[in-house]
Amino acid sequence: MPRGPRWLRIPLRGASRLEAEMLEEMETHVALWTDHLIARGASRESAERHARARFGDFNAARSTLRESAKRREGRMRRREWFGIIRQDLVFAARQARRDLGATAVIVATLGLGVGANTVMFGVVDRLLLSPPSNVQHPDRVVRPWFVRTSRTFGVSGSYFTNYPAYRALAGARSFAQVAAYSRPTERAVGRGSNATSLIVSGASASFFSVLGAHPAIGRFYGTAEDSPPAGSPVAVVSYPYYEQHPDALGRPLLLNGTPFTIVGVAPKGFTGAEIKPIDAWIPLTAVLQADYGPAFATDHDSYNIFDVAMLRDGVSHEQAAAEASALFEASLDSLSTLRSPAPHVVLSSIIPGRGSDPHATATVAAWLLGVAVIVLLIACANVATLLLIRAMRRSNEIAVRLSLGVSRRRLLAQLVAESTFLVALATIAAFVVSRLTRGVIYSVLLRGSASEAGAESWRGALLIVGIAGVTIILTTLAPALHAMSIDLATSLKSGGRTATLGHSRARPLLAVFQVALSIVLLVGAGLFVRSLQNMRAVPLGLDAERLVLARVQLPSGTGIVPPSANPRAMGGATAQADAFWAEAKRRVSLLPSVANVTLSIGIPFRSSMAIGFSVPGRGALPRFKSGGPYVNGVDPSYFAALGTKVLQGRAFTSADRADGLRVAIINRSLARAVWGQVSPIGACVKIGGDSLPCATIVGVVDDVHRNGILEGEQFQYYVPLAQWPAGFGTPAMIVRSRARDVGRTVDEVRHALQTMSPDQPYPIVESFANFLDPQLASWLLGARMFSLFGALAFVVAMIGFYGLIAHSVAQRRHELGIRAALGAGVDDLVALVVAEGARIIMAGVALGLAVAALIATRIAPLLFGVEPRDLAIYGTIALLAAAVSLAATLVPARRAAMVDPLQALRAE
Amino acid sequence: VAAQLPLVKGTVDMLVLKALTWGPMHGFGISLWLDERSSGALGLDDSAMYQVLHRLEERGFVEADWQVTDNNRRARYYKLTRAGQAHLKAATDTWLKYSASVTAIVTLKGRTAFG
């Protein structure tokens, strides 16, 4: 009896067939008994009667038996189905184990491809597609983007607004509610050795309800607690802060010397209107009062907060934008703002990818998602190749089974089971890969943004399952089609060897495709790496990589305001502060890792202020495109510490005292714009008003970048810190490290400042690289991720390519054996194999370079200082690919060369 | 013919499976086998035996196939499966333990209250 699934042997039975069989069985039974009894000597009549009697009630038995037979058939069919599936899966597992190497490669390749996709999707989802966590109505919550033309700063668009404008907007009928928040900043918390720092944002009372957040514990503050002049000292902390300080509720948070009572905890994952994590929110009015003084409520000139608003039901974005624009224009100070082009408001989505600011990181992330898809395509092509090779190796077996009458449908089911089994393993691998790499990739791509919320998203899991499903279809298709097309006679006759030749065209094409795609990625990597190098090489006018910034918020009692302060917010006596900074400078200059220390009012890449001056006999200064001129008060060591070149004249010295001759130093751009070819040294400038005494220009220094790595000419001048008007901003300390690695300097400076007195506020010490890195972020991201994925894709493609050549050599053993027998030398055989590989690589590289040249123009805006079709990069990549693939062909080629003609021929 | 014994529930399964340990049989063969070994003392209708056979087939303890008998009749042959063998062994063990206990108790010599 051949065992096996019944439905292959007997056609499916209908109910009538079932009944007929049952009746036949009964009749046979009675007949056999009758025969038996007759043989034992009974008469036919009595034998029949007896046989029927012992059978029981035939008619009653008939219906019960029919029912039980039906039930039995139904159950057995189901069980057989499960049995078949189980059998197929067991078979698939056995196949997988038999070819362990290929299975491992397939699972690893698909796992990497699918896993990378999931992680990248998580990143793009977080950066571009999802609103910040806990926002209830992302379609109706908008962030106003203000476009204006100011005399000082030129045409600009930004989310920045100020308190009076925010209050005016809050009156708009189009909005159900308007909220405002201040830029999150690191602020000192506590005093002395227990002091730390937290990221704190000022938020209006309406902030939480506009976003639709509900407190996890306690309450949010109300409007009464957030009213000018200074609001109430209350705070809402983030959930992570609460988790670290479970007893936080009701306790004071000592911010800048003022205790803020913690009244509530924000919901898990809440990061406000943006996606960077924040530790605490305090009333907006409290922050503005502390940072800008009581004038903030009527100050139209500062731009220091952001709006976020909820549209009223039924109001369109256009209506709301029109009303907001009108209010915005009315709120502008006519002195500082030009009316042309007309100022207006754009209502941006709260979803980061649809915001108004050019978010280069988001764009790069979108490209990287494309990259991940390419890696998956390569992985799929690779797996399809391997499965195809396996199917070919098994074509003899398949032919035998077909000839034994196994249906093609059955065979297909088995191949699907094999793919499903592999994809199931690969899916597990993908989960593992995404788990392992997520942390690293998120920390690179989502640095500083709250990533956890997006990480666990169901979309990611759905994506894995979806991709796995598509992969099943893709990877099954090729071998299945191949199996279906096997010609029995040819395949059996040739022993499964020659039968494959007719079908081998697909595999070289897949290999060409893989090589081409990985070339595209590598070119992308090259372009981004070069862009990053170029960005890093931009001269900034200072040695940013060696510099460390230290700020200390002296208690508000001393009347000191932070360096970013509005110059109008004058303080009182500064003698205490001067003494503090003098002592701080002395202590820090003694540290072993410190090369130089300086104090200055403005900080490159952080804060700057603009004050006009006039040159007697020349009238008003020209208007500068980038605004300014920007002024800074610096002490004598400033230029040496920053590494800024003195081009003419001298730097400040300790002789430039408060009671001495008033002096100034200008930068190169200002010198050229105002004095042209004439030397400005010795010229008189009147700073801040014509009635004031002259300041004599004693030197010209190199331009120092003010905000960006990429920015236009900046017009800057410097006055000695000693001659700086009292109360006009507060100094910060800039430290030059001896070593390029400033980590040690940061620690030493922080310790030195923190231990100056037991009552010392927490010093905020950070490297200058901290300011620059966000500006490099998109290039850094592109360079790292394109390199990572490019290398991954290339490795996967090379594995596929190697497999192809190795398989080809195995297939051609017979032919190679004949060639060897006919006198072909080792070199000839190697050349034969290498030539085969070279054809594929050349086609792949050519195709890849062509596609890269087409696509690269699209990423040109993301590049810096490199042509999208840079010949050197394209050439290097092509050479690299050629070299590696040559190495990949050499191993199989050597094996081909060692073919023993006798053995190869005997194998027939 | 001796008086027929009433059947204890569940024992028919065991008897049918036991019959099949001798090799594949059709329904008639099984009933004849049982009849001969019990001298006809088992009160089992043949129709009831078929219900048992169908149930055993449903549970995968036996497999059935149409074959030709020695005298050229088409008959449905039943064969013990591996699962059937295991089931038979378990059922037999249980039965032996059960019947031994029952036998031991009911054959105890009686005692008087003052024994």
mmCIF file of N, CA, C and O in Angstrom, chain A residues 1 3 6 9-10 13 17 21-22 24-29 31-36 40 50-51 53-57 61 64-65 68-69 71-73 75-76 79, chain B residues 1 26-29 31-32 35-36 44-51 53-55 57-67 69 71 73-79:
data_model
loop_
_atom_site.group_PDB
_atom_site.id
_atom_site.type_symbol
_atom_site.label_atom_id
_atom_site.label_comp_id
_atom_site.label_asym_id
_atom_site.label_seq_id
_atom_site.Cartn_x
_atom_site.Cartn_y
_atom_site.Cartn_z
ATOM 1 N N MET A 1 0.839 -1.218 0.000
ATOM 2 C CA MET A 1 0.000 0.000 0.000
ATOM 3 C C MET A 1 0.864 1.253 0.000
ATOM 4 O O MET A 1 1.592 1.482 0.952
ATOM 5 N N ARG A 3 1.625 4.669 1.022
ATOM 6 C CA ARG A 3 1.058 5.596 2.000
ATOM 7 C C ARG A 3 1.087 6.995 1.438
ATOM 8 O O ARG A 3 1.826 7.288 0.522
ATOM 9 N N ARG A 6 -4.670 10.870 1.275
ATOM 10 C CA ARG A 6 -5.738 10.165 0.577
ATOM 11 C C ARG A 6 -6.236 10.926 -0.616
ATOM 12 O O ARG A 6 -6.596 10.328 -1.627
ATOM 13 N N ARG A 9 -5.000 9.963 -3.866
ATOM 14 C CA ARG A 9 -5.260 8.629 -4.418
ATOM 15 C C ARG A 9 -6.708 8.469 -4.834
ATOM 16 O O ARG A 9 -7.003 7.929 -5.882
ATOM 17 N N ILE A 10 -7.595 8.919 -3.987
ATOM 18 C CA ILE A 10 -9.014 8.753 -4.284
ATOM 19 C C ILE A 10 -9.614 10.134 -4.456
ATOM 20 O O ILE A 10 -9.398 11.003 -3.617
ATOM 21 N N ARG A 13 -14.805 12.456 -2.100
ATOM 22 C CA ARG A 13 -16.062 11.727 -2.174
ATOM 23 C C ARG A 13 -17.225 12.643 -1.900
ATOM 24 O O ARG A 13 -17.174 13.459 -1.006
ATOM 25 N N ARG A 17 -21.566 8.870 -2.686
ATOM 26 C CA ARG A 17 -20.494 7.894 -2.836
ATOM 27 C C ARG A 17 -20.173 7.262 -1.473
ATOM 28 O O ARG A 17 -20.020 6.050 -1.352
ATOM 29 N N GLU A 21 -20.638 3.314 -0.519
ATOM 30 C CA GLU A 21 -19.530 2.509 0.020
ATOM 31 C C GLU A 21 -19.928 1.854 1.328
ATOM 32 O O GLU A 21 -19.600 0.699 1.590
ATOM 33 N N MET A 22 -20.650 2.637 2.145
ATOM 34 C CA MET A 22 -21.064 2.108 3.433
ATOM 35 C C MET A 22 -22.018 0.917 3.252
ATOM 36 O O MET A 22 -21.859 -0.126 3.883
ATOM 37 N N GLU A 24 -22.214 -0.948 0.666
ATOM 38 C CA GLU A 24 -21.464 -2.058 0.106
ATOM 39 C C GLU A 24 -20.753 -2.827 1.217
ATOM 40 O O GLU A 24 -20.764 -4.060 1.250
ATOM 41 N N GLU A 25 -20.222 -2.069 2.147
ATOM 42 C CA GLU A 25 -19.490 -2.709 3.240
ATOM 43 C C GLU A 25 -20.432 -3.591 4.075
ATOM 44 O O GLU A 25 -20.087 -4.716 4.441
ATOM 45 N N MET A 26 -21.638 -3.044 4.336
ATOM 46 C CA MET A 26 -22.610 -3.804 5.132
ATOM 47 C C MET A 26 -23.023 -5.074 4.396
ATOM 48 O O MET A 26 -23.075 -6.166 4.973
ATOM 49 N N GLU A 27 -23.347 -4.890 3.108
ATOM 50 C CA GLU A 27 -23.799 -6.031 2.313
ATOM 51 C C GLU A 27 -22.709 -7.092 2.270
ATOM 52 O O GLU A 27 -22.968 -8.282 2.456
ATOM 53 N N THR A 28 -21.488 -6.666 2.074
ATOM 54 C CA THR A 28 -20.383 -7.614 2.015
ATOM 55 C C THR A 28 -20.281 -8.378 3.332
ATOM 56 O O THR A 28 -20.072 -9.587 3.353
ATOM 57 N N HIS A 29 -20.477 -7.623 4.407
ATOM 58 C CA HIS A 29 -20.379 -8.236 5.722
ATOM 59 C C HIS A 29 -21.387 -9.372 5.874
ATOM 60 O O HIS A 29 -21.029 -10.499 6.255
ATOM 61 N N ALA A 31 -23.012 -10.906 3.544
ATOM 62 C CA ALA A 31 -22.764 -11.960 2.566
ATOM 63 C C ALA A 31 -21.642 -12.882 3.055
ATOM 64 O O ALA A 31 -21.736 -14.107 2.943
ATOM 65 N N LEU A 32 -20.588 -12.287 3.629
ATOM 66 C CA LEU A 32 -19.465 -13.096 4.092
ATOM 67 C C LEU A 32 -19.887 -14.003 5.257
ATOM 68 O O LEU A 32 -19.477 -15.157 5.344
ATOM 69 N N TRP A 33 -20.711 -13.480 6.144
ATOM 70 C CA TRP A 33 -21.224 -14.306 7.243
ATOM 71 C C TRP A 33 -22.056 -15.457 6.701
ATOM 72 O O TRP A 33 -21.936 -16.607 7.148
ATOM 73 N N THR A 34 -22.903 -15.124 5.716
ATOM 74 C CA THR A 34 -23.762 -16.160 5.138
ATOM 75 C C THR A 34 -22.898 -17.271 4.552
ATOM 76 O O THR A 34 -23.102 -18.462 4.837
ATOM 77 N N ASP A 35 -21.897 -16.834 3.755
ATOM 78 C CA ASP A 35 -20.997 -17.812 3.140
ATOM 79 C C ASP A 35 -20.349 -18.666 4.223
ATOM 80 O O ASP A 35 -20.238 -19.895 4.111
ATOM 81 N N HIS A 36 -19.938 -18.009 5.297
ATOM 82 C CA HIS A 36 -19.245 -18.687 6.378
ATOM 83 C C HIS A 36 -20.132 -19.760 7.024
ATOM 84 O O HIS A 36 -19.700 -20.901 7.244
ATOM 85 N N ARG A 40 -20.183 -23.946 7.019
ATOM 86 C CA ARG A 40 -20.208 -24.759 8.247
ATOM 87 C C ARG A 40 -21.421 -25.675 8.294
ATOM 88 O O ARG A 40 -21.738 -26.245 9.346
ATOM 89 N N HIS A 50 -29.677 -15.857 10.036
ATOM 90 C CA HIS A 50 -28.778 -15.715 11.190
ATOM 91 C C HIS A 50 -27.825 -14.532 11.021
ATOM 92 O O HIS A 50 -27.613 -13.737 11.949
ATOM 93 N N ALA A 51 -27.278 -14.408 9.809
ATOM 94 C CA ALA A 51 -26.323 -13.320 9.543
ATOM 95 C C ALA A 51 -26.984 -11.960 9.744
ATOM 96 O O ALA A 51 -26.416 -11.047 10.349
ATOM 97 N N ALA A 53 -29.628 -11.375 11.541
ATOM 98 C CA ALA A 53 -30.006 -11.211 12.947
ATOM 99 C C ALA A 53 -28.819 -10.697 13.758
ATOM 100 O O ALA A 53 -28.964 -9.763 14.559
ATOM 101 N N ARG A 54 -27.665 -11.259 13.535
ATOM 102 C CA ARG A 54 -26.536 -10.819 14.352
ATOM 103 C C ARG A 54 -26.026 -9.445 13.935
ATOM 104 O O ARG A 54 -25.318 -8.769 14.682
ATOM 105 N N PHE A 55 -26.429 -9.027 12.704
ATOM 106 C CA PHE A 55 -26.017 -7.676 12.324
ATOM 107 C C PHE A 55 -26.795 -6.627 13.109
ATOM 108 O O PHE A 55 -26.301 -5.543 13.389
ATOM 109 N N GLY A 56 -28.058 -6.993 13.491
ATOM 110 C CA GLY A 56 -28.881 -6.008 14.187
ATOM 111 C C GLY A 56 -29.808 -5.335 13.210
ATOM 112 O O GLY A 56 -29.897 -5.730 12.041
ATOM 113 N N ASP A 57 -30.460 -4.267 13.669
ATOM 114 C CA ASP A 57 -31.454 -3.586 12.843
ATOM 115 C C ASP A 57 -30.738 -2.850 11.715
ATOM 116 O O ASP A 57 -30.116 -1.811 11.917
ATOM 117 N N ALA A 61 -29.379 0.951 11.839
ATOM 118 C CA ALA A 61 -27.920 1.062 11.794
ATOM 119 C C ALA A 61 -27.495 1.948 10.615
ATOM 120 O O ALA A 61 -26.534 2.711 10.706
ATOM 121 N N THR A 64 -27.486 5.760 11.459
ATOM 122 C CA THR A 64 -26.421 6.120 12.414
ATOM 123 C C THR A 64 -25.052 5.950 11.758
ATOM 124 O O THR A 64 -24.164 6.784 11.917
ATOM 125 N N LEU A 65 -24.911 4.876 11.000
ATOM 126 C CA LEU A 65 -23.617 4.651 10.348
ATOM 127 C C LEU A 65 -23.321 5.737 9.319
ATOM 128 O O LEU A 65 -22.186 6.180 9.179
ATOM 129 N N SER A 68 -22.170 8.753 11.193
ATOM 130 C CA SER A 68 -20.811 8.613 11.745
ATOM 131 C C SER A 68 -19.787 8.595 10.617
ATOM 132 O O SER A 68 -18.685 9.111 10.761
ATOM 133 N N ALA A 69 -20.193 8.010 9.458
ATOM 134 C CA ALA A 69 -19.255 7.992 8.324
ATOM 135 C C ALA A 69 -18.976 9.405 7.846
ATOM 136 O O ALA A 69 -17.836 9.773 7.547
ATOM 137 N N ARG A 71 -19.231 12.228 9.561
ATOM 138 C CA ARG A 71 -18.414 12.919 10.551
ATOM 139 C C ARG A 71 -16.954 12.507 10.415
ATOM 140 O O ARG A 71 -16.035 13.311 10.416
ATOM 141 N N ARG A 72 -16.811 11.194 10.283
ATOM 142 C CA ARG A 72 -15.464 10.635 10.184
ATOM 143 C C ARG A 72 -14.734 11.237 8.985
ATOM 144 O O ARG A 72 -13.600 11.691 9.076
ATOM 145 N N GLU A 73 -15.439 11.307 7.840
ATOM 146 C CA GLU A 73 -14.795 11.830 6.633
ATOM 147 C C GLU A 73 -14.350 13.278 6.825
ATOM 148 O O GLU A 73 -13.250 13.664 6.482
ATOM 149 N N ARG A 75 -13.750 14.981 9.579
ATOM 150 C CA ARG A 75 -12.625 15.124 10.507
ATOM 151 C C ARG A 75 -11.334 14.650 9.883
ATOM 152 O O ARG A 75 -10.284 15.264 10.040
ATOM 153 N N MET A 76 -11.453 13.526 9.175
ATOM 154 C CA MET A 76 -10.227 12.979 8.612
ATOM 155 C C MET A 76 -9.645 13.901 7.549
ATOM 156 O O MET A 76 -8.432 14.041 7.431
ATOM 157 N N ARG A 79 -7.907 16.636 9.318
ATOM 158 C CA ARG A 79 -6.655 16.176 9.897
ATOM 159 C C ARG A 79 -5.601 15.958 8.815
ATOM 160 O O ARG A 79 -4.432 16.220 8.996
ATOM 161 N N VAL B 1 -25.617 -22.264 21.824
ATOM 162 C CA VAL B 1 -25.017 -20.908 22.005
ATOM 163 C C VAL B 1 -25.193 -20.472 23.448
ATOM 164 O O VAL B 1 -26.299 -20.525 23.989
ATOM 165 N N HIS B 26 -11.052 -7.286 7.408
ATOM 166 C CA HIS B 26 -12.290 -6.571 7.121
ATOM 167 C C HIS B 26 -13.245 -6.787 8.292
ATOM 168 O O HIS B 26 -12.940 -7.544 9.236
ATOM 169 N N GLY B 27 -14.414 -6.112 8.233
ATOM 170 C CA GLY B 27 -15.352 -6.120 9.347
ATOM 171 C C GLY B 27 -15.780 -7.540 9.713
ATOM 172 O O GLY B 27 -15.857 -7.915 10.892
ATOM 173 N N PHE B 28 -16.064 -8.321 8.666
ATOM 174 C CA PHE B 28 -16.483 -9.701 8.910
ATOM 175 C C PHE B 28 -15.391 -10.464 9.663
ATOM 176 O O PHE B 28 -15.666 -11.166 10.633
ATOM 177 N N GLY B 29 -14.158 -10.293 9.228
ATOM 178 C CA GLY B 29 -13.037 -10.995 9.859
ATOM 179 C C GLY B 29 -12.957 -10.679 11.338
ATOM 180 O O GLY B 29 -12.761 -11.556 12.171
ATOM 181 N N SER B 31 -15.388 -9.586 13.314
ATOM 182 C CA SER B 31 -16.519 -10.120 14.092
ATOM 183 C C SER B 31 -16.369 -11.631 14.255
ATOM 184 O O SER B 31 -16.671 -12.193 15.308
ATOM 185 N N LEU B 32 -15.852 -12.307 13.203
ATOM 186 C CA LEU B 32 -15.635 -13.754 13.290
ATOM 187 C C LEU B 32 -14.582 -14.062 14.355
ATOM 188 O O LEU B 32 -14.754 -14.958 15.196
ATOM 189 N N ASP B 35 -15.988 -13.547 17.722
ATOM 190 C CA ASP B 35 -16.979 -14.590 17.965
ATOM 191 C C ASP B 35 -16.298 -15.897 18.384
ATOM 192 O O ASP B 35 -16.686 -16.527 19.356
ATOM 193 N N GLU B 36 -15.254 -16.263 17.630
ATOM 194 C CA GLU B 36 -14.558 -17.519 17.903
ATOM 195 C C GLU B 36 -13.876 -17.486 19.263
ATOM 196 O O GLU B 36 -13.904 -18.454 20.012
ATOM 197 N N LEU B 44 -22.544 -8.368 21.121
ATOM 198 C CA LEU B 44 -22.229 -7.211 20.280
ATOM 199 C C LEU B 44 -22.887 -7.387 18.923
ATOM 200 O O LEU B 44 -22.576 -8.317 18.182
ATOM 201 N N ASP B 45 -23.760 -6.408 18.590
ATOM 202 C CA ASP B 45 -24.324 -6.389 17.242
ATOM 203 C C ASP B 45 -23.227 -6.037 16.261
ATOM 204 O O ASP B 45 -22.363 -5.205 16.559
ATOM 205 N N ASP B 46 -23.280 -6.628 15.072
ATOM 206 C CA ASP B 46 -22.279 -6.264 14.067
ATOM 207 C C ASP B 46 -22.375 -4.789 13.688
ATOM 208 O O ASP B 46 -21.377 -4.126 13.439
ATOM 209 N N SER B 47 -23.615 -4.255 13.666
ATOM 210 C CA SER B 47 -23.761 -2.836 13.295
ATOM 211 C C SER B 47 -23.068 -1.950 14.331
ATOM 212 O O SER B 47 -22.432 -0.949 13.979
ATOM 213 N N ALA B 48 -23.172 -2.358 15.606
ATOM 214 C CA ALA B 48 -22.494 -1.575 16.655
ATOM 215 C C ALA B 48 -20.982 -1.638 16.468
ATOM 216 O O ALA B 48 -20.264 -0.640 16.664
ATOM 217 N N MET B 49 -20.475 -2.801 16.044
ATOM 218 C CA MET B 49 -19.041 -2.938 15.819
ATOM 219 C C MET B 49 -18.585 -1.993 14.697
ATOM 220 O O MET B 49 -17.509 -1.393 14.778
ATOM 221 N N TYR B 50 -19.427 -1.829 13.645
ATOM 222 C CA TYR B 50 -19.044 -0.913 12.563
ATOM 223 C C TYR B 50 -18.967 0.530 13.052
ATOM 224 O O TYR B 50 -18.090 1.295 12.651
ATOM 225 N N GLN B 51 -19.926 0.858 13.947
ATOM 226 C CA GLN B 51 -19.846 2.231 14.494
ATOM 227 C C GLN B 51 -18.537 2.432 15.249
ATOM 228 O O GLN B 51 -17.902 3.470 15.145
ATOM 229 N N LEU B 53 -15.768 0.791 14.665
ATOM 230 C CA LEU B 53 -14.691 0.856 13.667
ATOM 231 C C LEU B 53 -14.578 2.260 13.065
ATOM 232 O O LEU B 53 -13.491 2.810 12.922
ATOM 233 N N HIS B 54 -15.749 2.822 12.710
ATOM 234 C CA HIS B 54 -15.722 4.173 12.128
ATOM 235 C C HIS B 54 -15.156 5.180 13.112
ATOM 236 O O HIS B 54 -14.403 6.078 12.732
ATOM 237 N N ARG B 55 -15.557 5.004 14.381
ATOM 238 C CA ARG B 55 -15.060 5.961 15.360
ATOM 239 C C ARG B 55 -13.534 5.827 15.517
ATOM 240 O O ARG B 55 -12.806 6.809 15.592
ATOM 241 N N GLU B 57 -11.492 4.831 13.286
ATOM 242 C CA GLU B 57 -10.861 5.370 12.079
ATOM 243 C C GLU B 57 -10.777 6.891 12.182
ATOM 244 O O GLU B 57 -9.760 7.502 11.869
ATOM 245 N N GLU B 58 -11.888 7.475 12.673
ATOM 246 C CA GLU B 58 -11.959 8.923 12.828
ATOM 247 C C GLU B 58 -10.854 9.420 13.762
ATOM 248 O O GLU B 58 -10.254 10.454 13.535
ATOM 249 N N ARG B 59 -10.617 8.631 14.817
ATOM 250 C CA ARG B 59 -9.608 9.059 15.793
ATOM 251 C C ARG B 59 -8.197 8.668 15.375
ATOM 252 O O ARG B 59 -7.237 8.927 16.095
ATOM 253 N N GLY B 60 -8.087 8.044 14.223
ATOM 254 C CA GLY B 60 -6.756 7.742 13.698
ATOM 255 C C GLY B 60 -6.144 6.493 14.292
ATOM 256 O O GLY B 60 -4.957 6.246 14.121
ATOM 257 N N PHE B 61 -6.960 5.649 14.987
ATOM 258 C CA PHE B 61 -6.403 4.429 15.579
ATOM 259 C C PHE B 61 -6.361 3.289 14.568
ATOM 260 O O PHE B 61 -5.599 2.350 14.718
ATOM 261 N N VAL B 62 -7.247 3.386 13.566
ATOM 262 C CA VAL B 62 -7.172 2.411 12.480
ATOM 263 C C VAL B 62 -7.218 3.155 11.154
ATOM 264 O O VAL B 62 -7.665 4.306 11.098
ATOM 265 N N GLU B 63 -6.738 2.501 10.112
ATOM 266 C CA GLU B 63 -6.836 3.030 8.758
ATOM 267 C C GLU B 63 -7.626 2.024 7.930
ATOM 268 O O GLU B 63 -7.531 0.815 8.186
ATOM 269 N N ALA B 64 -8.379 2.530 6.938
ATOM 270 C CA ALA B 64 -9.182 1.598 6.143
ATOM 271 C C ALA B 64 -8.881 1.756 4.662
ATOM 272 O O ALA B 64 -8.524 2.855 4.223
ATOM 273 N N ASP B 65 -9.016 0.658 3.911
ATOM 274 C CA ASP B 65 -8.784 0.673 2.476
ATOM 275 C C ASP B 65 -9.594 -0.444 1.820
ATOM 276 O O ASP B 65 -9.789 -1.493 2.423
ATOM 277 N N TRP B 66 -10.005 -0.145 0.609
ATOM 278 C CA TRP B 66 -10.727 -1.195 -0.131
ATOM 279 C C TRP B 66 -9.706 -2.142 -0.735
ATOM 280 O O TRP B 66 -8.770 -1.711 -1.408
ATOM 281 N N GLN B 67 -9.920 -3.453 -0.470
ATOM 282 C CA GLN B 67 -9.040 -4.461 -1.075
ATOM 283 C C GLN B 67 -9.892 -5.652 -1.523
ATOM 284 O O GLN B 67 -11.088 -5.715 -1.223
ATOM 285 N N THR B 69 -10.787 -9.617 -1.387
ATOM 286 C CA THR B 69 -10.627 -10.744 -0.452
ATOM 287 C C THR B 69 -10.123 -11.978 -1.197
ATOM 288 O O THR B 69 -10.027 -11.977 -2.418
ATOM 289 N N ASN B 71 -11.604 -14.686 -1.752
ATOM 290 C CA ASN B 71 -12.547 -15.201 -2.754
ATOM 291 C C ASN B 71 -13.112 -14.086 -3.637
ATOM 292 O O ASN B 71 -14.291 -14.074 -3.947
ATOM 293 N N ARG B 73 -13.881 -10.911 -3.435
ATOM 294 C CA ARG B 73 -14.882 -9.912 -3.095
ATOM 295 C C ARG B 73 -14.159 -8.612 -2.719
ATOM 296 O O ARG B 73 -13.082 -8.655 -2.143
ATOM 297 N N ARG B 74 -14.794 -7.477 -3.058
ATOM 298 C CA ARG B 74 -14.216 -6.202 -2.650
ATOM 299 C C ARG B 74 -14.649 -5.942 -1.211
ATOM 300 O O ARG B 74 -15.853 -5.980 -0.910
ATOM 301 N N ALA B 75 -13.686 -5.701 -0.309
ATOM 302 C CA ALA B 75 -14.062 -5.456 1.083
ATOM 303 C C ALA B 75 -13.180 -4.360 1.659
ATOM 304 O O ALA B 75 -12.079 -4.115 1.173
ATOM 305 N N ARG B 76 -13.698 -3.741 2.686
ATOM 306 C CA ARG B 76 -12.949 -2.655 3.318
ATOM 307 C C ARG B 76 -12.082 -3.249 4.413
ATOM 308 O O ARG B 76 -12.599 -3.821 5.370
ATOM 309 N N TYR B 77 -10.780 -3.144 4.266
ATOM 310 C CA TYR B 77 -9.846 -3.724 5.236
ATOM 311 C C TYR B 77 -9.420 -2.674 6.250
ATOM 312 O O TYR B 77 -9.132 -1.530 5.881
ATOM 313 N N TYR B 78 -9.374 -3.070 7.488
ATOM 314 C CA TYR B 78 -8.944 -2.147 8.546
ATOM 315 C C TYR B 78 -7.581 -2.561 9.054
ATOM 316 O O TYR B 78 -7.286 -3.752 9.165
ATOM 317 N N LYS B 79 -6.768 -1.549 9.368
ATOM 318 C CA LYS B 79 -5.397 -1.832 9.791
ATOM 319 C C LYS B 79 -5.082 -0.976 11.015
ATOM 320 O O LYS B 79 -5.484 0.194 11.089
#
